[in-house]
PDB file of C-alpha atoms in Angstrom:
ATOM      1  CA  PHE A   7      -7.517  11.299  14.824  1.00 71.00           C
ATOM      2  CA  ASP A   8     -10.192  10.981  16.904  1.00 71.00           C
ATOM      3  CA  SER A   9     -13.101   8.382  16.623  1.00 69.00           C
ATOM      4  CA  THR A  10     -14.777  11.336  14.088  1.00 73.00           C
ATOM      5  CA  ARG A  11     -11.170  11.286  12.186  1.00 72.00           C
ATOM      6  CA  HIS A  12     -10.970  14.865  13.275  1.00 77.00           C
ATOM      7  CA  THR A  13      -7.132  15.459  13.301  1.00 81.00           C
ATOM      8  CA  VAL A  14      -6.406  15.818  17.316  1.00 79.00           C
ATOM      9  CA  MET A  15      -2.636  15.486  17.249  1.00 83.00           C
ATOM     10  CA  VAL A  16       0.266  15.054  14.978  1.00 85.00           C
ATOM     11  CA  ASP A  17       4.268  14.683  15.816  1.00 84.00           C
ATOM     12  CA  THR A  18       7.091  13.584  14.389  1.00 85.00           C
ATOM     13  CA  THR A  19       9.223  10.044  14.741  1.00 83.00           C
ATOM     14  CA  ASP A  20      12.832  10.370  16.628  1.00 86.00           C
ATOM     15  CA  SER A  21      15.693   9.280  14.530  1.00 84.00           C
ATOM     16  CA  LEU A  22      15.267   5.695  16.229  1.00 83.00           C
ATOM     17  CA  GLY A  23      10.996   6.388  14.859  1.00 80.00           C
ATOM     18  CA  ASN A  24      10.223   6.965  18.477  1.00 84.00           C
ATOM     19  CA  TYR A  25       6.888   8.569  18.620  1.00 85.00           C
ATOM     20  CA  SER A  26       4.598   9.998  21.700  1.00 85.00           C
ATOM     21  CA  PHE A  27       1.482  11.732  22.035  1.00 85.00           C
ATOM     22  CA  GLN A  28       0.586  13.255  25.519  1.00 82.00           C
ATOM     23  CA  ASN A  29      -2.076  13.819  27.493  1.00 82.00           C
ATOM     24  CA  LEU A  30      -4.919  12.809  25.314  1.00 83.00           C
ATOM     25  CA  SER A  31      -8.852  12.643  26.185  1.00 85.00           C
ATOM     26  CA  ASN A  32     -10.410   9.536  26.922  1.00 86.00           C
ATOM     27  CA  GLY A  33     -11.544   8.149  24.121  1.00 85.00           C
ATOM     28  CA  VAL A  34     -11.517   6.381  20.633  1.00 84.00           C
ATOM     29  CA  TYR A  35      -8.434   7.312  18.099  1.00 84.00           C
ATOM     30  CA  ILE A  36      -7.037   6.616  15.225  1.00 81.00           C
ATOM     31  CA  ILE A  37      -3.106   6.183  14.744  1.00 84.00           C
ATOM     32  CA  LYS A  38      -1.796   6.652  11.116  1.00 79.00           C
ATOM     33  CA  GLU A  39       1.368   7.510  10.034  1.00 79.00           C
ATOM     34  CA  VAL A  40       2.420   9.769   6.730  1.00 78.00           C
ATOM     35  CA  LEU A  41       4.592   7.516   4.156  1.00 73.00           C
ATOM     36  CA  LYS A  42       6.829   9.420   2.894  1.00 74.00           C
ATOM     37  CA  ASP A  43       6.963   9.210  -1.406  1.00 71.00           C
ATOM     38  CA  GLU A  44       9.689   6.413  -1.995  1.00 74.00           C
ATOM     39  CA  TRP A  45       8.312   4.200   0.727  1.00 73.00           C
ATOM     40  CA  VAL A  46       5.757   1.638   1.170  1.00 73.00           C
ATOM     41  CA  GLN A  47       3.990   0.189   4.693  1.00 72.00           C
ATOM     42  CA  THR A  48       4.891  -3.257   5.794  1.00 72.00           C
ATOM     43  CA  HIS A  49       3.268  -2.729   9.223  1.00 72.00           C
ATOM     44  CA  PRO A  50       0.565  -2.944  10.924  1.00 71.00           C
ATOM     45  CA  ARG A  51      -0.582  -5.636   8.833  1.00 64.00           C
ATOM     46  CA  SER A  52      -4.234  -7.321   8.429  1.00 57.00           C
ATOM     47  CA  VAL A  53      -7.650  -6.284  10.293  1.00 54.00           C
ATOM     48  CA  ASP A  54      -7.484  -7.244  14.366  1.00 54.00           C
ATOM     49  CA  ILE A  55     -10.530  -8.980  15.439  1.00 50.00           C
ATOM     50  CA  THR A  56      -9.393  -8.539  18.859  1.00 53.00           C
ATOM     51  CA  THR A  57      -8.670  -4.375  18.837  1.00 53.00           C
ATOM     52  CA  GLY A  58     -10.880  -3.304  15.345  1.00 52.00           C
ATOM     53  CA  ASN A  59      -7.616  -2.293  13.839  1.00 52.00           C
ATOM     54  CA  GLN A  60      -7.244  -2.006  10.224  1.00 61.00           C
ATOM     55  CA  PRO A  61      -4.628  -2.671   7.737  1.00 62.00           C
ATOM     56  CA  GLY A  62      -1.933   0.227   8.533  1.00 70.00           C
ATOM     57  CA  VAL A  63      -3.134   1.722  11.483  1.00 76.00           C
ATOM     58  CA  TYR A  64      -3.813   1.498  15.200  1.00 79.00           C
ATOM     59  CA  ILE A  65      -6.921   2.167  16.491  1.00 79.00           C
ATOM     60  CA  LEU A  66      -6.673   2.749  20.363  1.00 80.00           C
ATOM     61  CA  LYS A  67      -9.709   3.308  22.901  1.00 83.00           C
ATOM     62  CA  LEU A  68      -7.911   5.000  26.249  1.00 83.00           C
ATOM     63  CA  SER A  69      -9.257   5.676  29.533  1.00 83.00           C
ATOM     64  CA  GLN A  70      -7.828   7.321  32.368  1.00 79.00           C
ATOM     65  CA  GLY A  71      -4.177   6.723  33.708  1.00 73.00           C
ATOM     66  CA  ILE A  72      -3.989   4.343  30.857  1.00 76.00           C
ATOM     67  CA  SER A  73      -0.408   4.009  28.455  1.00 78.00           C
ATOM     68  CA  LYS A  74      -0.159   2.506  25.423  1.00 81.00           C
ATOM     69  CA  THR A  75       2.855   1.288  24.483  1.00 82.00           C
ATOM     70  CA  GLY A  76       4.724  -0.970  20.518  1.00 82.00           C
ATOM     71  CA  LEU A  77       2.136   0.204  18.363  1.00 83.00           C
ATOM     72  CA  ASN A  78       4.801   0.120  15.437  1.00 82.00           C
ATOM     73  CA  PHE A  79       4.604   0.760  11.484  1.00 80.00           C
ATOM     74  CA  GLY A  80       7.352  -1.000   9.349  1.00 74.00           C
ATOM     75  CA  ASN A  81       7.976   0.190   5.574  1.00 73.00           C
ATOM     76  CA  THR A  82      10.782  -0.583   3.121  1.00 75.00           C
ATOM     77  CA  ILE A  83      12.008   1.212   0.028  1.00 77.00           C
ATOM     78  CA  ALA A  84      10.271   0.322  -3.274  1.00 85.00           C
ATOM     79  CA  CYS A  85      11.212  -0.060  -6.509  1.00 91.00           C
ATOM     80  CA  ARG A  86       9.516   3.502  -8.785  1.00 92.00           C
ATOM     81  CA  TYR A  87       8.421   2.941 -11.617  1.00 93.00           C
ATOM     82  CA  ILE A  88      10.906   5.979 -14.417  1.00 94.00           C
ATOM     83  CA  GLY A  89       9.249   4.538 -17.297  1.00 93.00           C
ATOM     84  CA  PRO A  90       7.625   7.918 -19.415  1.00 92.00           C
ATOM     85  CA  PRO A  91       3.608   7.703 -18.875  1.00 88.00           C
ATOM     86  CA  GLY A  92       1.231   4.883 -20.272  1.00 87.00           C
ATOM     87  CA  GLY A  93       4.919   3.026 -20.618  1.00 88.00           C
ATOM     88  CA  LEU A  94       4.989  -0.623 -20.345  1.00 87.00           C
ATOM     89  CA  TRP A  95       5.222  -2.933 -17.291  1.00 86.00           C
ATOM     90  CA  ARG A  96       8.428  -5.230 -19.366  1.00 86.00           C
ATOM     91  CA  ASP A  97      11.044  -3.329 -19.693  1.00 91.00           C
ATOM     92  CA  PRO A  98      13.236  -2.480 -16.936  1.00 93.00           C
ATOM     93  CA  SER A  99      14.590   0.545 -17.933  1.00 95.00           C
ATOM     94  CA  ASN A 100      11.260   1.701 -16.880  1.00 94.00           C
ATOM     95  CA  TRP A 101      12.082   1.056 -13.429  1.00 93.00           C
ATOM     96  CA  SER A 102      14.871   2.790 -10.432  1.00 93.00           C
ATOM     97  CA  CYS A 103      15.956  -1.113  -8.994  1.00 91.00           C
ATOM     98  CA  GLY A 104      16.298  -1.553 -13.073  1.00 93.00           C
ATOM     99  CA  HIS A 105      13.789  -4.435 -13.400  1.00 91.00           C
ATOM    100  CA  PRO A 106      10.244  -5.788 -14.013  1.00 89.00           C
ATOM    101  CA  PRO A 107       8.852  -6.229 -10.717  1.00 87.00           C
ATOM    102  CA  ASP A 108       9.217  -9.130  -9.131  1.00 84.00           C
ATOM    103  CA  ALA A 109       7.682 -11.172  -5.774  1.00 83.00           C
ATOM    104  CA  GLY A 110      10.981  -9.715  -3.690  1.00 83.00           C
ATOM    105  CA  THR A 111      10.582  -6.145  -5.253  1.00 85.00           C
ATOM    106  CA  PRO A 112       8.198  -3.539  -3.421  1.00 89.00           C
ATOM    107  CA  ILE A 113       6.780  -1.305  -6.061  1.00 90.00           C
ATOM    108  CA  ILE A 114       4.987   2.218  -5.834  1.00 91.00           C
ATOM    109  CA  ILE A 115       3.589   3.928  -9.123  1.00 93.00           C
ATOM    110  CA  PRO A 116       4.185   7.796  -8.301  1.00 92.00           C
ATOM    111  CA  ARG A 117       1.532  10.659  -8.671  1.00 91.00           C
ATOM    112  CA  ASP A 118       0.420  11.326 -12.139  1.00 91.00           C
ATOM    113  CA  THR A 119       2.354   8.498 -13.743  1.00 92.00           C
ATOM    114  CA  SER A 120       0.400   5.217 -14.996  1.00 91.00           C
ATOM    115  CA  VAL A 121       1.836   2.232 -16.885  1.00 90.00           C
ATOM    116  CA  VAL A 122       0.518  -0.407 -18.752  1.00 85.00           C
ATOM    117  CA  ILE A 123       0.725  -4.608 -17.633  1.00 82.00           C
ATOM    118  CA  ASP A 124       1.493  -5.643 -21.092  1.00 77.00           C
ATOM    119  CA  SER A 125       3.344  -8.675 -19.941  1.00 75.00           C
ATOM    120  CA  LEU A 126       4.237 -10.237 -16.020  1.00 73.00           C
ATOM    121  CA  PRO A 127       8.211 -11.592 -16.029  1.00 71.00           C
ATOM    122  CA  THR A 128       7.245 -13.113 -13.015  1.00 72.00           C
ATOM    123  CA  ASP A 129       3.812 -14.228 -11.762  1.00 74.00           C
ATOM    124  CA  SER A 130       4.264 -12.569  -8.135  1.00 81.00           C
ATOM    125  CA  ILE A 131       5.215  -8.961  -7.330  1.00 84.00           C
ATOM    126  CA  HIS A 132       6.509  -7.833  -3.531  1.00 86.00           C
ATOM    127  CA  SER A 133       4.069  -4.559  -2.798  1.00 88.00           C
ATOM    128  CA  VAL A 134       1.858  -2.849  -4.867  1.00 91.00           C
ATOM    129  CA  ARG A 135       1.552   1.284  -3.623  1.00 91.00           C
ATOM    130  CA  ILE A 136      -0.751   2.979  -6.011  1.00 94.00           C
ATOM    131  CA  GLN A 137       0.466   6.992  -5.447  1.00 92.00           C
ATOM    132  CA  GLN A 138      -1.997  10.079  -6.090  1.00 94.00           C
ATOM    133  CA  GLY A 139      -2.798  10.305  -9.451  1.00 95.00           C
ATOM    134  CA  GLY A 140      -1.312   7.327 -10.458  1.00 94.00           C
ATOM    135  CA  ARG A 141      -2.406   4.089 -12.116  1.00 93.00           C
ATOM    136  CA  ILE A 142      -2.159   0.539 -13.328  1.00 90.00           C
ATOM    137  CA  HIS A 143      -3.880  -0.543 -16.041  1.00 86.00           C
ATOM    138  CA  PHE A 144      -3.738  -3.947 -17.256  1.00 78.00           C
ATOM    139  CA  GLY A 145      -3.597  -4.958 -20.814  1.00 70.00           C
ATOM    140  CA  ALA A 146      -4.072  -8.472 -22.297  1.00 65.00           C
ATOM    141  CA  LEU A 147      -2.268 -10.381 -20.016  1.00 59.00           C
ATOM    142  CA  ASN A 148      -2.537 -14.600 -20.398  1.00 50.00           C
ATOM    143  CA  ARG A 149      -1.472 -15.393 -16.588  1.00 61.00           C
ATOM    144  CA  LEU A 150      -2.812 -13.973 -12.794  1.00 73.00           C
ATOM    145  CA  LEU A 151      -1.033 -11.135 -11.324  1.00 79.00           C
ATOM    146  CA  ARG A 152      -0.265 -12.588  -7.235  1.00 85.00           C
ATOM    147  CA  ILE A 153       1.130  -9.572  -5.293  1.00 88.00           C
ATOM    148  CA  GLN A 154       2.340 -11.659  -1.734  1.00 86.00           C
ATOM    149  CA  GLY A 155       2.278  -8.504   0.478  1.00 85.00           C
ATOM    150  CA  ARG A 156      -0.003  -5.319   0.563  1.00 86.00           C
ATOM    151  CA  LEU A 157      -1.792  -3.228  -2.194  1.00 91.00           C
ATOM    152  CA  GLN A 158      -1.979   0.277  -1.409  1.00 90.00           C
ATOM    153  CA  ILE A 159      -4.557   2.562  -3.886  1.00 93.00           C
ATOM    154  CA  ASP A 160      -4.004   5.671  -2.522  1.00 91.00           C
ATOM    155  CA  SER A 161      -6.521   8.158  -2.727  1.00 92.00           C
ATOM    156  CA  GLY A 162      -6.971   9.667  -6.694  1.00 95.00           C
ATOM    157  CA  GLY A 163      -4.700   6.360  -7.771  1.00 96.00           C
ATOM    158  CA  THR A 164      -6.563   3.667 -10.294  1.00 95.00           C
ATOM    159  CA  LEU A 165      -5.689  -0.294 -10.484  1.00 91.00           C
ATOM    160  CA  SER A 166      -8.201  -0.414 -13.718  1.00 87.00           C
ATOM    161  CA  PHE A 167      -8.853  -3.480 -15.005  1.00 76.00           C
ATOM    162  CA  SER A 168     -11.422  -2.041 -17.568  1.00 64.00           C
ATOM    163  CA  GLY A 169     -10.709  -3.489 -20.927  1.00 57.00           C
ATOM    164  CA  ALA A 170      -8.422  -6.200 -19.733  1.00 53.00           C
ATOM    165  CA  SER A 171      -8.001  -9.897 -21.076  1.00 51.00           C
ATOM    166  CA  LEU A 172      -7.530 -11.814 -17.891  1.00 46.00           C
ATOM    167  CA  SER A 173      -8.108 -15.348 -19.029  1.00 49.00           C
ATOM    168  CA  SER A 174      -5.172 -17.635 -17.507  1.00 47.00           C
ATOM    169  CA  PRO A 175      -4.839 -20.605 -19.987  1.00 49.00           C
ATOM    170  CA  ASP A 176      -4.125 -23.059 -17.192  1.00 51.00           C
ATOM    171  CA  ASP A 177      -6.727 -22.729 -15.118  1.00 51.00           C
ATOM    172  CA  GLY A 178      -8.799 -20.667 -16.409  1.00 49.00           C
ATOM    173  CA  ILE A 179      -9.495 -17.838 -13.450  1.00 52.00           C
ATOM    174  CA  THR A 180      -8.630 -14.251 -13.679  1.00 54.00           C
ATOM    175  CA  GLY A 181      -8.187 -11.359 -12.198  1.00 71.00           C
ATOM    176  CA  LEU A 182      -5.954 -10.566  -9.302  1.00 80.00           C
ATOM    177  CA  VAL A 183      -5.012 -12.524  -6.407  1.00 86.00           C
ATOM    178  CA  LEU A 184      -3.932 -11.244  -3.036  1.00 87.00           C
ATOM    179  CA  TYR A 185      -2.436 -12.792   0.076  1.00 86.00           C
ATOM    180  CA  GLY A 186      -1.484  -9.974   2.241  1.00 83.00           C
ATOM    181  CA  ASP A 187      -3.389  -6.789   3.046  1.00 83.00           C
ATOM    182  CA  TRP A 188      -6.073  -4.685   1.140  1.00 88.00           C
ATOM    183  CA  ILE A 189      -5.476  -1.221   1.647  1.00 86.00           C
ATOM    184  CA  ASN A 190      -8.150   0.867  -1.073  1.00 90.00           C
ATOM    185  CA  ASN A 191      -8.524   4.600  -1.014  1.00 90.00           C
ATOM    186  CA  GLY A 192      -8.604   5.092  -4.577  1.00 94.00           C
ATOM    187  CA  THR A 193     -10.691   4.043  -7.795  1.00 93.00           C
ATOM    188  CA  PHE A 194     -10.609  -0.102  -8.324  1.00 90.00           C
ATOM    189  CA  ASP A 195     -12.643  -0.817 -11.912  1.00 84.00           C
TER     190      ASP A 195
END
């Protein structure tokens, strides 16, 4: 994309994940990837103050004769919620990996699917991606949810705490603790 977010060029990676854009004019460009449905993005991470890069994208300023390499993206296959709409988080049969998410498990809530977090077998999960039309709704919990990696809410996705009781009996803190990147293109309420 150019600085006005108009698509300038599209490229598909080769079998090794390489891509390139040729003959770009001087200017500022945003490079981002389109994720496959079963993937969670792991790189680039965090906002880079020196370059202005936001989580999940590269911002590149080009001038005459400049060539830039090493702008890599990282992804991992995620455990998908496969249960019924409105199904329960704690049910192992609702997850493609055969168990509720834990600290080593990146997860995806697929398109047009909702899941209710009714209990947390463990208070930490790896990463979360909520796809378009997907929804995570927090029910009454007695502890916090900690996300070690990235929380990505795609356009049309929702993370909802409305009506939830998230008080932790141990420390009185309520809510969600995120240690990684927050990419919100959807709804957080």
